[in-house]
Coordinates of C-alpha atoms in Angstrom, one line a residue:
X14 CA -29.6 -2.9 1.1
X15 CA -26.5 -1.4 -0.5
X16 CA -24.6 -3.0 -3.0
X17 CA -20.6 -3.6 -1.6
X18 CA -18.3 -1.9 -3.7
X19 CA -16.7 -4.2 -6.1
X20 CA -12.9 -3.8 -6.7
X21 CA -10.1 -5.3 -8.7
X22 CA -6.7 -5.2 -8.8
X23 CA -4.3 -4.5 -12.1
X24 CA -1.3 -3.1 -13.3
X25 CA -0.9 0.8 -13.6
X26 CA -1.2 2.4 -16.7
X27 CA 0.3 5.8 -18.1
X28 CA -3.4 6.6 -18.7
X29 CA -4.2 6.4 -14.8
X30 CA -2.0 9.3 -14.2
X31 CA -5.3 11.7 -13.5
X32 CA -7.1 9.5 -11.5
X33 CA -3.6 9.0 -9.9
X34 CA -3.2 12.3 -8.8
X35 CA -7.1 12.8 -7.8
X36 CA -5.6 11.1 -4.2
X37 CA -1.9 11.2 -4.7
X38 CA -2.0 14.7 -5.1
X39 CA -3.8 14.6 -1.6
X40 CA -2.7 15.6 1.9
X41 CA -4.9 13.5 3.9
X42 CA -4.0 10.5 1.9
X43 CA 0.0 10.8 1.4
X44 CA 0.7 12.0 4.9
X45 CA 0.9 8.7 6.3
X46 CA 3.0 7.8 2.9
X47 CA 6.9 7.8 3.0
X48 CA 6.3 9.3 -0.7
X49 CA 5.0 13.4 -0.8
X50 CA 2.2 14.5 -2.4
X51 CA 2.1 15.2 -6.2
X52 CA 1.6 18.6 -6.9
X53 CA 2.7 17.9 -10.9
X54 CA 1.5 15.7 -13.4
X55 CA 4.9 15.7 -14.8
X56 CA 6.1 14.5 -11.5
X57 CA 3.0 11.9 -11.5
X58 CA 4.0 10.6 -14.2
X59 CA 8.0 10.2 -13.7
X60 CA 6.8 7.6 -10.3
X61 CA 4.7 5.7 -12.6
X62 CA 7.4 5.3 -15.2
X63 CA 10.0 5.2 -12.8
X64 CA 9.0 3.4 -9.9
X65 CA 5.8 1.9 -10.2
X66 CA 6.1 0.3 -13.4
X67 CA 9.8 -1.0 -12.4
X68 CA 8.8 -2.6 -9.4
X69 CA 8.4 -6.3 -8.6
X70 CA 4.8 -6.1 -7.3
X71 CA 2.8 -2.5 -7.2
X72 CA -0.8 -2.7 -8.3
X73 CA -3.5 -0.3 -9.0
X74 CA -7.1 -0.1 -6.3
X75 CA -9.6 0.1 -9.1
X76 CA -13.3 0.8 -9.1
X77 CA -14.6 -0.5 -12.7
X78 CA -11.0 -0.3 -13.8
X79 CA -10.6 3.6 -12.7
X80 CA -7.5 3.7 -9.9
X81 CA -8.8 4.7 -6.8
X82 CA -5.3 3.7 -4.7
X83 CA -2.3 1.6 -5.2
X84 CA -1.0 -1.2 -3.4
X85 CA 2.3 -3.0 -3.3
X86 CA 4.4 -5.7 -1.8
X87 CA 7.9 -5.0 -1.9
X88 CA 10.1 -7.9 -1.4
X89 CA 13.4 -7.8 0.9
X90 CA 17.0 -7.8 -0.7
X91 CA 19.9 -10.5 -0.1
X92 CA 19.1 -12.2 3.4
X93 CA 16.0 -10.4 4.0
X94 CA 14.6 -12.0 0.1
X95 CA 11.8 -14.1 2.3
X96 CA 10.6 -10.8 3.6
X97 CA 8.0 -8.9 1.5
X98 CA 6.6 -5.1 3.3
X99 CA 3.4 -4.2 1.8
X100 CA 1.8 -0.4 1.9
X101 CA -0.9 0.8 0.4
X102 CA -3.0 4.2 -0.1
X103 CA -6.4 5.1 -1.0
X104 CA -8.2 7.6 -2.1
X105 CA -10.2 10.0 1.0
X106 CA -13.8 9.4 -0.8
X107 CA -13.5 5.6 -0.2
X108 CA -12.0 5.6 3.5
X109 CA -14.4 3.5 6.4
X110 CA -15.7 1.0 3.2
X111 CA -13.4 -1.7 3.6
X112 CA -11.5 -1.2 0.4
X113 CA -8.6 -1.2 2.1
X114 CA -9.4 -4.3 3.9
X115 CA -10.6 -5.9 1.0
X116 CA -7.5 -5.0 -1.1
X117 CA -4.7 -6.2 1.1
X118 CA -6.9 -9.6 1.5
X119 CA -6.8 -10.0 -2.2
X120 CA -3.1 -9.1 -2.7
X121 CA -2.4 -11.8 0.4
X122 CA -4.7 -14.7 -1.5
X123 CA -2.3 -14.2 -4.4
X124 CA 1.6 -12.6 -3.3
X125 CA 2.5 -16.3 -1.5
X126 CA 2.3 -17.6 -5.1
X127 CA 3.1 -14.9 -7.5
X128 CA 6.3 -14.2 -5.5
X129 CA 6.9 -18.1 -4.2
X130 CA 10.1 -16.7 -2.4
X131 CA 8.5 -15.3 0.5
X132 CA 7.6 -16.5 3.8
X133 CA 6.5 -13.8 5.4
X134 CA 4.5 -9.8 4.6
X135 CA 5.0 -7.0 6.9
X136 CA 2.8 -4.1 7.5
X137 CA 4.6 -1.3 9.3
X138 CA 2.2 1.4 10.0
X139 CA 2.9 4.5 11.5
X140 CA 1.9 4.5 15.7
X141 CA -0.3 7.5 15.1
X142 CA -2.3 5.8 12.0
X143 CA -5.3 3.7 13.7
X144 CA -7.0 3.2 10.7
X145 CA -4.5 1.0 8.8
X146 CA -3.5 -0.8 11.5
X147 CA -7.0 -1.9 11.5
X148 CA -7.4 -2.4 8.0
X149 CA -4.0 -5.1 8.3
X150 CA -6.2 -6.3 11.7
X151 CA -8.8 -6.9 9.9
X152 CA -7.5 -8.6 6.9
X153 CA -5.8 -10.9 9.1
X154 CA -2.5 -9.8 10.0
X155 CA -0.4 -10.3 13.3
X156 CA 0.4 -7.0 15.1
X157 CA 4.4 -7.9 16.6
X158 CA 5.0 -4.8 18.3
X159 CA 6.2 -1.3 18.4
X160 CA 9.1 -0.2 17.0
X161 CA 10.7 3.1 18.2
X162 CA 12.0 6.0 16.2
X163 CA 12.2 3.5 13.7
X164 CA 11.5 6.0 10.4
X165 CA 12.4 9.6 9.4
X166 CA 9.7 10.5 7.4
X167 CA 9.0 14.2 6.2
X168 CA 11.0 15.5 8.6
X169 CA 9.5 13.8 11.7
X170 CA 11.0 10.8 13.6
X171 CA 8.2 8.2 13.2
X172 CA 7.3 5.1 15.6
X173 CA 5.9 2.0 13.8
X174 CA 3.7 -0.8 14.3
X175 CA 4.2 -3.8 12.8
X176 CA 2.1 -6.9 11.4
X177 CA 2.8 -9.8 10.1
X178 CA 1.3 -12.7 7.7
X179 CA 2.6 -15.9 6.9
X180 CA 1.5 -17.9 4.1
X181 CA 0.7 -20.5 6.7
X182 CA -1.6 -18.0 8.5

């Protein structure tokens, strides 16, 4: 019998940025991503500086502490503060394991407390992208409904799915 994978979840550091771009750098992973690929490590490393490091709750996928995807749970501004969205991305090689899965359960057994302010964590998930909404089906979530032509992504108008958890749930 095989041994699961085991993963963990940390903060991203500056050294990650190769193992960064190993899947960021990668169509297959990034097209379902409202971010484009990395085609620079100079670029790379400006999002980690930038906007990884600067936001509230962005984590690294690791397999023995080598970044294999990122996760995050961005919370909502002003009225929509009880709101968090989370997204994630991960890197081809490790697709149909239930990393995925396993991720957004562990960020979901720890958000509702790190960031006490929020009642509720969206998935929205591109119509055309089966296998994440399964991975949010999976870990639990609540799909709500379509939403139509609700992104402009990479120059395409993009309908969305989305899922729901409560801390209750």
């Amino acid at each position: 019998m095989l041994k699961p994978v085991e993963i963990t979840l940390r903060p991203f550091k500056l050294c990650d940025v190769d193992d960064f771009m190993g899947w960021a750098g990668d169509d297959n992973v990034t097209c379902y991503c409202r971010w484009n690929t990395f085609t620079s490590r100079d670029d790379a490393l400006d999002f980690l500086k930038e906007v990884i490091w600067s936001h509230p709750w962005y984590r690294a996928i690791c397999i023995e502490d080598r970044p294999i995807g990122s996760i995050y749970v961005m919370p909502g501004i002003g009225k929509d503060q009880r709101r968090g969205e989370i997204g994630y991305a991960l890197s081809a090689k490790y697709w149909g394991k239930g990393i995925a899965t396993e991720a957004v359960r562990m960020v979901i057994s720890c958000v509702f407390k790190e960031l006490k302010y929020l009642d509720r964590v969206e998935g929205l998930v591109f119509a055309e992208n089966k296998a994440s909404q399964k991975v949010l089906e999976k870990a639990g979530f609540t799909r709500e409904g379509l939403l139509k032509k609700y992104f402009f992504v990479k120059g395409k108008i993009r309908d969305i799915i989305v899922f729901s958890m409560t801390e209750s749930d």
